[in-house]
Coordinates of C-alpha atoms in Angstrom, one line a residue:
X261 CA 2.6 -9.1 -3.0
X262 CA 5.8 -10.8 -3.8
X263 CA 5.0 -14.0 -4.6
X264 CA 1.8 -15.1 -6.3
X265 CA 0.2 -18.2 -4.4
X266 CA 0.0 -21.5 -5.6
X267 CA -2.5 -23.5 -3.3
X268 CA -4.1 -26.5 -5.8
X269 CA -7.0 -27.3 -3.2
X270 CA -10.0 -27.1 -5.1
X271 CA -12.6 -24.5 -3.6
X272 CA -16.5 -26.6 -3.5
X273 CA -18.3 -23.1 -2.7
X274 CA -18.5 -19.6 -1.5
X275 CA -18.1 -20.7 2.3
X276 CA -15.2 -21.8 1.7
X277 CA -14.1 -18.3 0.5
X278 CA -16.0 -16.5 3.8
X279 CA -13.9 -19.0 6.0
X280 CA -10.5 -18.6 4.1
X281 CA -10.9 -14.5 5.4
X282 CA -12.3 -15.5 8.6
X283 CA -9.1 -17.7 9.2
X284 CA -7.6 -14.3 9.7
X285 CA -8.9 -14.0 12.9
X286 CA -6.6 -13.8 15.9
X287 CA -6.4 -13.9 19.8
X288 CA -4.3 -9.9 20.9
X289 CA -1.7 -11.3 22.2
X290 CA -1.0 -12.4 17.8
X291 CA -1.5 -9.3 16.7
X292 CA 1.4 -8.4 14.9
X293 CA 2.5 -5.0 12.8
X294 CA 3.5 -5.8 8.9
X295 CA 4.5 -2.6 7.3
X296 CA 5.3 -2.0 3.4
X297 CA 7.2 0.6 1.7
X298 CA 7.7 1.7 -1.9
X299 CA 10.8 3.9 -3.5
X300 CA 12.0 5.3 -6.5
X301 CA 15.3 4.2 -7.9
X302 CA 17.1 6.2 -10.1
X303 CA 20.7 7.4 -11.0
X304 CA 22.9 10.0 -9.2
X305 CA 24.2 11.2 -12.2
X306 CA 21.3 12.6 -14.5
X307 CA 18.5 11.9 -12.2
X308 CA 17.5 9.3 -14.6
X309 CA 15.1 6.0 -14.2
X310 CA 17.0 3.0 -13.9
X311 CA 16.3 0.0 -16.0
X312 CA 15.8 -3.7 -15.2
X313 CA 18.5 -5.0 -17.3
X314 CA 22.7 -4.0 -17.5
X315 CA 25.2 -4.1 -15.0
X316 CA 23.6 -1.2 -13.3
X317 CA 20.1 -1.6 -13.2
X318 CA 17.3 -3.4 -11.0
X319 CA 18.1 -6.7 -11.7
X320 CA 21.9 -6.0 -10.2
X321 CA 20.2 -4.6 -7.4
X322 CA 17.9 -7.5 -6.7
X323 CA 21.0 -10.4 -7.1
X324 CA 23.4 -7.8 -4.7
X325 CA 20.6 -7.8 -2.3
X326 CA 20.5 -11.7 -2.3
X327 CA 24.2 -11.7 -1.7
X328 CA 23.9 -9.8 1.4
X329 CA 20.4 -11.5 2.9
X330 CA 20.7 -14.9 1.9
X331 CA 17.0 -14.8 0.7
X332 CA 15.4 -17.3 -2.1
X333 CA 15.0 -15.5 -5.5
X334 CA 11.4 -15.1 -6.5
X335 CA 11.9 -15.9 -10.8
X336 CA 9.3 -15.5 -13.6
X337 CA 9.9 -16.4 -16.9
X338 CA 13.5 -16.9 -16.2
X339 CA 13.7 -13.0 -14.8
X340 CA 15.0 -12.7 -10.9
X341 CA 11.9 -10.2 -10.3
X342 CA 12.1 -10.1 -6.3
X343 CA 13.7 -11.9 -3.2
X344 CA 11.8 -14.1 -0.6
X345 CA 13.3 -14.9 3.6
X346 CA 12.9 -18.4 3.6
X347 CA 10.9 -18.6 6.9
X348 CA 8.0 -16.1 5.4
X349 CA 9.5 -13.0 7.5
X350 CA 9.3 -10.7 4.6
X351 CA 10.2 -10.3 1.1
X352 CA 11.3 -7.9 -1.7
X353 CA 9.7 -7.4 -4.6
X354 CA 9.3 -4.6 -8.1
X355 CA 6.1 -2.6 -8.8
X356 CA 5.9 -2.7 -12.7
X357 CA 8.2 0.7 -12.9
X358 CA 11.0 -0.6 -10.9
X359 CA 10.0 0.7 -7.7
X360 CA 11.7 -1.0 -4.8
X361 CA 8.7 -2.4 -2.2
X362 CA 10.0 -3.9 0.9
X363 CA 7.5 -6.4 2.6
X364 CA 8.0 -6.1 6.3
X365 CA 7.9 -9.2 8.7
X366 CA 5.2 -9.2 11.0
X367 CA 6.3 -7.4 14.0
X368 CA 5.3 -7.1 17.6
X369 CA 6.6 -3.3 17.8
X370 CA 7.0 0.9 15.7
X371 CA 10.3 -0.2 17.2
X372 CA 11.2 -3.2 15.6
X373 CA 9.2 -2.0 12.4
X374 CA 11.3 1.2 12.4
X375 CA 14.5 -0.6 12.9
X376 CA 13.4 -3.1 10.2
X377 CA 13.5 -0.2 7.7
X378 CA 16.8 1.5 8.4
X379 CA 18.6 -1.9 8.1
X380 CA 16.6 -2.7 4.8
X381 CA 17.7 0.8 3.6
X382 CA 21.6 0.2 4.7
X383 CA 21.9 -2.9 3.2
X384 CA 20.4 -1.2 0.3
X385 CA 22.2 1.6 0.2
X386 CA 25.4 -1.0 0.6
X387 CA 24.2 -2.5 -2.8
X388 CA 23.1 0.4 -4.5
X389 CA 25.9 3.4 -4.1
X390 CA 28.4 1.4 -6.1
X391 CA 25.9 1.3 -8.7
X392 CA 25.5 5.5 -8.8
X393 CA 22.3 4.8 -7.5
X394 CA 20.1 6.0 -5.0
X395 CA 16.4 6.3 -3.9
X396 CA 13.6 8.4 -4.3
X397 CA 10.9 8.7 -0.8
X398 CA 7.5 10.6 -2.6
X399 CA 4.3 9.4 -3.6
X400 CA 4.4 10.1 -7.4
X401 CA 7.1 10.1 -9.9
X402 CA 8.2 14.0 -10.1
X403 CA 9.9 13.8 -13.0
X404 CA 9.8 10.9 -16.1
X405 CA 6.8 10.7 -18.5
X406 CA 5.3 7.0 -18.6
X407 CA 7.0 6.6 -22.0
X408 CA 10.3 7.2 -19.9
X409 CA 9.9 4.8 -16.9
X410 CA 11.0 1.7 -16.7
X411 CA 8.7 -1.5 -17.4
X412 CA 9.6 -4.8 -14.8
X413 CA 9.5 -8.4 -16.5
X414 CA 6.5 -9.3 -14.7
X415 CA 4.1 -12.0 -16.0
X416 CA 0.9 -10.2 -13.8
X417 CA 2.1 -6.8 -15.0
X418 CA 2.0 -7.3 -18.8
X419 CA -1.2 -8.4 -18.3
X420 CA -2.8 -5.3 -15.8
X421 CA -0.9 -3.0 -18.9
X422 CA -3.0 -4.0 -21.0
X423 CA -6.1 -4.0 -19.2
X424 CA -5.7 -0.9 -17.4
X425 CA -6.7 1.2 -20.3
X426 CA -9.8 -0.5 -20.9
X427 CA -11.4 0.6 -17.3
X428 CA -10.2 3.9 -16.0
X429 CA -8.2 6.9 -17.1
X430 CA -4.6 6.3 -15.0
X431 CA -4.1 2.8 -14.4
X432 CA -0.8 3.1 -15.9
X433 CA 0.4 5.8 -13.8
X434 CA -1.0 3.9 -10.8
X435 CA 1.4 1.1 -11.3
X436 CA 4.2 2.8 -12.8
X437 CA 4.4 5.7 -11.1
X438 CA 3.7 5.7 -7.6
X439 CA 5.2 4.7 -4.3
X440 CA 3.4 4.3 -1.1
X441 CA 3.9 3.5 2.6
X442 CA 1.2 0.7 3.7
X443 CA 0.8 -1.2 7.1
X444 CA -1.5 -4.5 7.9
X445 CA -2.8 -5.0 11.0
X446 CA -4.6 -8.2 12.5
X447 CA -8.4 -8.3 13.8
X448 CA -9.8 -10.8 16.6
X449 CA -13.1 -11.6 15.4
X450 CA -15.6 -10.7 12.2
X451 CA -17.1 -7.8 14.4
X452 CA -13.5 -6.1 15.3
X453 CA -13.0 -6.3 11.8
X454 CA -15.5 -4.5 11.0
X455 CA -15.2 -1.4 13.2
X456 CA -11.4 -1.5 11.9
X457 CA -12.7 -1.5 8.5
X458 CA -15.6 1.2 8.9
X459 CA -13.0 3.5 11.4
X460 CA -9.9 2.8 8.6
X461 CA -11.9 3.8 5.8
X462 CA -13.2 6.4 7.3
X463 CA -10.0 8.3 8.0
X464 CA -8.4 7.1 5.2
X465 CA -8.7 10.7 3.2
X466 CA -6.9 12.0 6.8
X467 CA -4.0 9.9 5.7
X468 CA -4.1 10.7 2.2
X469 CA -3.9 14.6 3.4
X470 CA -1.2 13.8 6.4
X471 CA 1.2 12.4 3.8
X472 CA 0.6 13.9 1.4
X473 CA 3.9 14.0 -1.2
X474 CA 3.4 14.1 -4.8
X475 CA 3.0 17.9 -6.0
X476 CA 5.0 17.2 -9.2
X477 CA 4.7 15.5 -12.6
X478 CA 7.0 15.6 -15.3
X479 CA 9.4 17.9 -14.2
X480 CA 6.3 20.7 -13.0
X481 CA 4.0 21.2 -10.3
X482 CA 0.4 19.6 -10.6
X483 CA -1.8 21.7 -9.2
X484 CA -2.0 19.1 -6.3
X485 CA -0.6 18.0 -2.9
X486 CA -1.3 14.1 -3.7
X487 CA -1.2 13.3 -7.3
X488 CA -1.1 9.5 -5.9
X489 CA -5.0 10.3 -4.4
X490 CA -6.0 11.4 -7.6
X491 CA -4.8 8.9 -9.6
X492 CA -7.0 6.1 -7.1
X493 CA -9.9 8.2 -7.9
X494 CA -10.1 7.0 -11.7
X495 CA -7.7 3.6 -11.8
X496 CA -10.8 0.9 -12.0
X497 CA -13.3 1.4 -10.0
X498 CA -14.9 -1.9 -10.3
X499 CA -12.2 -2.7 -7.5
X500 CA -11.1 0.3 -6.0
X501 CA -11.8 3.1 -3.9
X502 CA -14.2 3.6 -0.8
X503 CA -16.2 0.8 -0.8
X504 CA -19.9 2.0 0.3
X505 CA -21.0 -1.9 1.6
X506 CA -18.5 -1.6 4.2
X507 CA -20.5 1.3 5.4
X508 CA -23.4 -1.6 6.8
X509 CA -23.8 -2.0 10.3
X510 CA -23.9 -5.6 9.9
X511 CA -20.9 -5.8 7.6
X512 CA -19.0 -9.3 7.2
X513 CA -16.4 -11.4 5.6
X514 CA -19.7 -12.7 3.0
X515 CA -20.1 -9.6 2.1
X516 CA -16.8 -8.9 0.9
X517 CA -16.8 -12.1 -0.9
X518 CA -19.9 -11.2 -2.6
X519 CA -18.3 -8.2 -4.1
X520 CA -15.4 -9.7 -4.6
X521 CA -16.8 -12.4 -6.5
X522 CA -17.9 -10.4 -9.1
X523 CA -14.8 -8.1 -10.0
X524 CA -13.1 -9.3 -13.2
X525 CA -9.9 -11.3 -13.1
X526 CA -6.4 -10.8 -14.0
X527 CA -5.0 -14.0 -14.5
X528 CA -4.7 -17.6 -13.4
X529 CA -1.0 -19.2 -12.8
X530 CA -0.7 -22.6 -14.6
X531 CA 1.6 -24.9 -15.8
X532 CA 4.5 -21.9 -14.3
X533 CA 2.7 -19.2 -17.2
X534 CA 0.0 -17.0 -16.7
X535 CA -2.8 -16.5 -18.6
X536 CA -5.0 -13.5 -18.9
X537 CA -8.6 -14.0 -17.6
X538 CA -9.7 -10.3 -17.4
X539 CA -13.3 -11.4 -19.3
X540 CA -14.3 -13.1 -16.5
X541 CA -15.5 -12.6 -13.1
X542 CA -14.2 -14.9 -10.0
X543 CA -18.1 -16.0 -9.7
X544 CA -18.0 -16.3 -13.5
X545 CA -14.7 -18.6 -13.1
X546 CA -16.4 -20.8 -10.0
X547 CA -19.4 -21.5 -12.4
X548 CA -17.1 -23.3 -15.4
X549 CA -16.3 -20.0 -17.5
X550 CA -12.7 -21.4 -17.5
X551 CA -13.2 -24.6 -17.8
X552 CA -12.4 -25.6 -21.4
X553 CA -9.6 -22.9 -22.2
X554 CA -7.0 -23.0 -19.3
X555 CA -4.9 -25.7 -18.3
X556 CA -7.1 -27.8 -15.0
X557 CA -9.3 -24.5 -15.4
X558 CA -11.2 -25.1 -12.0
X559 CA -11.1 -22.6 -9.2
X560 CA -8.7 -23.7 -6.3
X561 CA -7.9 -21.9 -3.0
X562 CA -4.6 -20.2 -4.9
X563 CA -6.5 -18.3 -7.5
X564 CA -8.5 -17.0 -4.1
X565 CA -6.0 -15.5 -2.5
X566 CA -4.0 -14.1 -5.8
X567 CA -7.5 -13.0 -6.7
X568 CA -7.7 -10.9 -3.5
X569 CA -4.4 -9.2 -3.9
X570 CA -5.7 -7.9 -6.9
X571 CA -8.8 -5.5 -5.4
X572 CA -7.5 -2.2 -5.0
X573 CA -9.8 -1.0 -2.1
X574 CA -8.8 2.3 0.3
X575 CA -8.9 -0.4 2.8
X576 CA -8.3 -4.3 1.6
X577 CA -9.1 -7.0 3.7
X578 CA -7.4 -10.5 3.3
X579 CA -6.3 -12.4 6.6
X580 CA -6.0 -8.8 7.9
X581 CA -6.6 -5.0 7.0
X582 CA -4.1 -3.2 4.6
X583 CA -4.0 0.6 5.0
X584 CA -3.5 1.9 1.3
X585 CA -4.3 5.9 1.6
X586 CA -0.6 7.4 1.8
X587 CA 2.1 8.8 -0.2
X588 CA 5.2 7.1 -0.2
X589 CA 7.8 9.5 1.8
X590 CA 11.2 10.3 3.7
X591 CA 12.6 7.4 5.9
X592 CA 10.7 8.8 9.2
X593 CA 7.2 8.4 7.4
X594 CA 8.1 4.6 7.2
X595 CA 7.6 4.7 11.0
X596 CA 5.0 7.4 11.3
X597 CA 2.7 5.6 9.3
X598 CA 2.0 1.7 11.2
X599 CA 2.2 4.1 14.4
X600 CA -0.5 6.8 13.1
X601 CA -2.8 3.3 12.3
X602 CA -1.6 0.9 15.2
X603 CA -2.6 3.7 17.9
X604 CA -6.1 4.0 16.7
X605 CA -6.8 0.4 16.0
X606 CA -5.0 -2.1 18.5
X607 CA -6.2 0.0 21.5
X608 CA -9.5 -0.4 22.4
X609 CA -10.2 2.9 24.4
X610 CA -8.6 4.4 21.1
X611 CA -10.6 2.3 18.6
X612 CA -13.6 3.5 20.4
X613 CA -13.0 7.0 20.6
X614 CA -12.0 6.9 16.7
X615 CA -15.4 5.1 16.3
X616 CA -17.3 8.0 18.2
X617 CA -15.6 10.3 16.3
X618 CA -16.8 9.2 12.9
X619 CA -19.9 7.7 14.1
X620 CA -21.8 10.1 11.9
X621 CA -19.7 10.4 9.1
X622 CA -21.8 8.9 5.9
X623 CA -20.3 7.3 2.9
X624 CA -21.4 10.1 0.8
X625 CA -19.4 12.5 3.9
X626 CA -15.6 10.1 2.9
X627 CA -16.3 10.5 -0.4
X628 CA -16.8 14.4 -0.7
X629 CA -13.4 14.3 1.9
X630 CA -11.9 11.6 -0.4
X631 CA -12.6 13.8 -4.0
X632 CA -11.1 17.0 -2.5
X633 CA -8.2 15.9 -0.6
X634 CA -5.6 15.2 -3.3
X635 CA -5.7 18.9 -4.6
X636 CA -6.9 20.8 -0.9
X637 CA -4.8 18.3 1.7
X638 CA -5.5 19.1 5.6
X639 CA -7.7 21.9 4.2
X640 CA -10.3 20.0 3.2
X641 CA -13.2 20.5 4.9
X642 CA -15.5 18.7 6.7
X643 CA -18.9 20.5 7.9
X644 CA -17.4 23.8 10.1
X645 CA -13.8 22.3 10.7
X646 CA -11.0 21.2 8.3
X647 CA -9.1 17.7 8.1
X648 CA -6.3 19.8 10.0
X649 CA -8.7 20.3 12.9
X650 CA -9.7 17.0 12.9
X651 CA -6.3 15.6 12.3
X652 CA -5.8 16.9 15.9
X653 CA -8.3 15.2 17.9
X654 CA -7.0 11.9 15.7
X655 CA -3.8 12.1 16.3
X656 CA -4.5 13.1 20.3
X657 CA -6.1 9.2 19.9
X658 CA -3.3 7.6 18.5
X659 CA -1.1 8.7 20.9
X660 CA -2.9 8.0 24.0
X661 CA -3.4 4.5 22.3
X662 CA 0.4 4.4 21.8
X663 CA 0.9 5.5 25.4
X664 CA -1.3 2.8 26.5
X665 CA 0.1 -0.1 24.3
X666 CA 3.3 0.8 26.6
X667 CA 5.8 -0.8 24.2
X668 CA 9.4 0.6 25.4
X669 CA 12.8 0.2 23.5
X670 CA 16.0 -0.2 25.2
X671 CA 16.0 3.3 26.3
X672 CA 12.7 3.4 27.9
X673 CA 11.2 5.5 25.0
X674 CA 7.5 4.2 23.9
X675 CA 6.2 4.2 20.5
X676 CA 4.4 7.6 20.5
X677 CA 7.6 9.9 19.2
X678 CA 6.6 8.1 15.9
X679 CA 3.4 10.5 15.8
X680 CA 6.2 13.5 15.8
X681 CA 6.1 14.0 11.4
X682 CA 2.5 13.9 11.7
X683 CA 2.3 16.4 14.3
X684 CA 4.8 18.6 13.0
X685 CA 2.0 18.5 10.0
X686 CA -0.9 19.3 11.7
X687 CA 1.4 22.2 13.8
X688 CA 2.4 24.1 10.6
X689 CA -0.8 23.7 8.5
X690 CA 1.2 22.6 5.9
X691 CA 1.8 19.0 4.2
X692 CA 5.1 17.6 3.0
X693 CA 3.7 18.6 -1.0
X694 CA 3.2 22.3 0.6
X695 CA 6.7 22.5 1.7
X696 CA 8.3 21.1 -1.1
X697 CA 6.1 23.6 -3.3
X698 CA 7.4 26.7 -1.5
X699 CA 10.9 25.7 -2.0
X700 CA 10.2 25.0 -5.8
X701 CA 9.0 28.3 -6.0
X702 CA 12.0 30.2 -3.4
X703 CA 14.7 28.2 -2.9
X704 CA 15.0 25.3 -5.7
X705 CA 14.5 28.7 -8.3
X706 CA 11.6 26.5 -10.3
X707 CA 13.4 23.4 -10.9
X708 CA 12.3 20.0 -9.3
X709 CA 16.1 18.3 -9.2
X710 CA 16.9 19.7 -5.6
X711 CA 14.0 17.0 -4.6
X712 CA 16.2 14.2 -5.8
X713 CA 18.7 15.1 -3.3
X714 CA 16.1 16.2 -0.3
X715 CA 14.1 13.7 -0.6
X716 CA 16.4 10.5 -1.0
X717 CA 17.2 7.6 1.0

């Protein structure tokens, strides 16, 4: 999220939270395709992390980039810490180690998503290779300890630092060291919302094991094929992970407002400062827990929706779904990944084939697939087949929903070559943290630097 909301209508009651998600809802012919994508900055010369400060660092990048796009400058506490399009059509903004997220637009097309990328990546590379920098397409950090990576000047962050400890085991190497590829996609009503919810996080571990892309830590191999996947598994699981109530057959918007109610806080923006309300609930907050120690320390609609971009779910639901299960990767992932999700999920012969195919699959089914798939990827199993097996028939759905969306580019191509890194996958039997793990131990004679050239934008 680049830009924390600021909405000062006061919220009167929970139905007012229930209808602020069900506002999401949108006739088809709305649907629209917003795609997000994470990288890892460093320095040409060294391999090194690069810094927020200096003539060379992310702050240089972020004023060189408003230069060339004309965007607004999102600033906190005086710090240029990301770059808003003035019509809402996307933004750029830091993760806390300096990782560069581009917020895509929402887009009718893979096409226009995919051509969104490359010219976000030119103009960056414009920017950038004068600095002696480039960028890094994995999941996880493969190289700098935590005491090595950069920290961002960001109010929210300082705050999550210091609370991450207190509730799970990697918090901080969440935020600081990972990268991801994410798409959000649009629902018509509560009830297609909550197949897309229950058939998302279903096959979220599939995702997790498709691109899969972070086999190294500090320099070594980790012993797994999505060090990102493990990390979710012990961040704070008071708002992450597979959430078993979405699981219901009656699931709704209430019910994620109930659960969301009563996840702690980060913070409340007043006055321009933050201020750190991790000891309290949202529910907490709505019954007066705020209201003699923060500035006008009632709830309003825009500590809601900051509230809501701060649950860490396999699959979060605000105005629409947000796929958060894969690695961050090479430039053709940024394609592969709305088209993998927008196959199975805006087609509604496809949604209902992906439905019957995980019609039995139990929360307690995910979460055995969800534990084993950072270390075993596509091998995991799941009853007599593997997620490699399945990942066929899955990927046979996306396409023919792809093939039936019918959406051509200039040349008459639809948006089903996307699928081609994901099939090229499931053909070899080996994930992008497989490969890259043969040539550490072949080709790159032990040593993780070759993946700073491979593997960079």
């Amino acid at each position: 999220m680049a830009r924390d909301t600021t909405d000062f209508r006061p919220i009167e009651g929970i139905d007012e939270l229930v209808s602020y998600l069900s506002a999401g809802n949108k006739p088809r012919d709305q649907w629209r395709i917003g795609t997000e994508h994470e990288k890892f900055p460093f320095y040409i010369d060294g391999n090194a992390p690069v810094p927020y400060g200096g003539e060379r660092g992310i702050k240089a990048l972020l004023e060189g980039m408003q230069r060339v796009l004309g965007w607004e400058p999102i600033v906190d506490a005086g710090h240029i810490i990301g770059l808003v399009e003035p019509t809402g059509q996307g933004a750029i903004s830091l993760e806390p180690g300096g990782q560069f997220e581009l917020s895509g637009a929402p887009l009718e097309t893979i096409h226009q998503t995919c051509r969104e990328g490359n010219a976000h990546l030119a103009q960056l590379r414009e920017i950038a290779e004068p600095l002696g920098i480039r960028f890094l397409g994995l999941g996880g950090s493969p190289k700098w300890t935590l005491a090595e990576t950069p920290r961002m000047p960001k109010s929210r962050y300082d705050i999550m630092t210091a609370y991450m400890p207190k509730v799970g085991t990697q918090g901080l190497d969440m935020m600081y060291r990972t990268c991801t590829i994410q798409v959000n996609l649009d629902f018509e009503s509560e009830a297609d919302m909550r197949r897309k919810m229950q058939v998302s996080l279903k096959l979220q571990p599939l995702s997790t094991a498709l691109f899969a892309n972070s086999p190294f830590t500090e320099g070594r191999p980790n012993g797994l094929q999505s060090w990102r996947g493990e990390i979710w598994r012990d961040t704070d699981n008071q708002r992450a992970g597979l959430l078993e109530l979405c699981f219901s057959p009656d699931f709704g918007f209430a019910d994620y407002v109930e659960w969301a109610l009563d996840v702690p806080m980060y913070f409340l923006i007043r006055e321009g400062r933050y201020f750190d309300v991790t000891h309290v609930t949202f529910r907490q907050f709505m019954d007066g827990a705020l209201r003699d120690s923060v500035p006008d320390g009632l709830p309003t609609m825009g500590d809601w929706a900051n509230h809501l971009s701060t649950l860490f779910p396999d699959v979060r639901l605000k105005r629409f779904l947000e796929m958060r299960g894969a690695d961050g990767g090479p430039w053709r992932r940024i394609c592969a990944l709305p088209a993998f999700w927008v196959g199975l999920l805006y087609d509604e012969a496809a949604l209902d084939a992906a439905e019957a195919l995980t019609k039995e699959w139990t929360f307690t089914d995910v979460e055995a697939m969800r534990n084993a798939v950072p270390a075993q990827g596509l091998a995991t199993p799941y009853g007599n087949r593997t997620l490699r097996e399945v990942a066929r028939d899955v990927l046979d759905i996306s396409r023919g929903g792809l093939a039936r969306r019918d959406r051509k580019n200039r040349e008459g191509y639809d948006e089903t070559g996307f699928l081609a890194p994901l099939e090229e996958v499931v053909a070899r039997g080996s994930t992008s943290a497989e490969e890259m793990l043969k040539a550490y131990n072949t080709r790159w004679g032990g040593s993780i630097e070759p993946v700073f050239m491979e593997y960079a934008y």
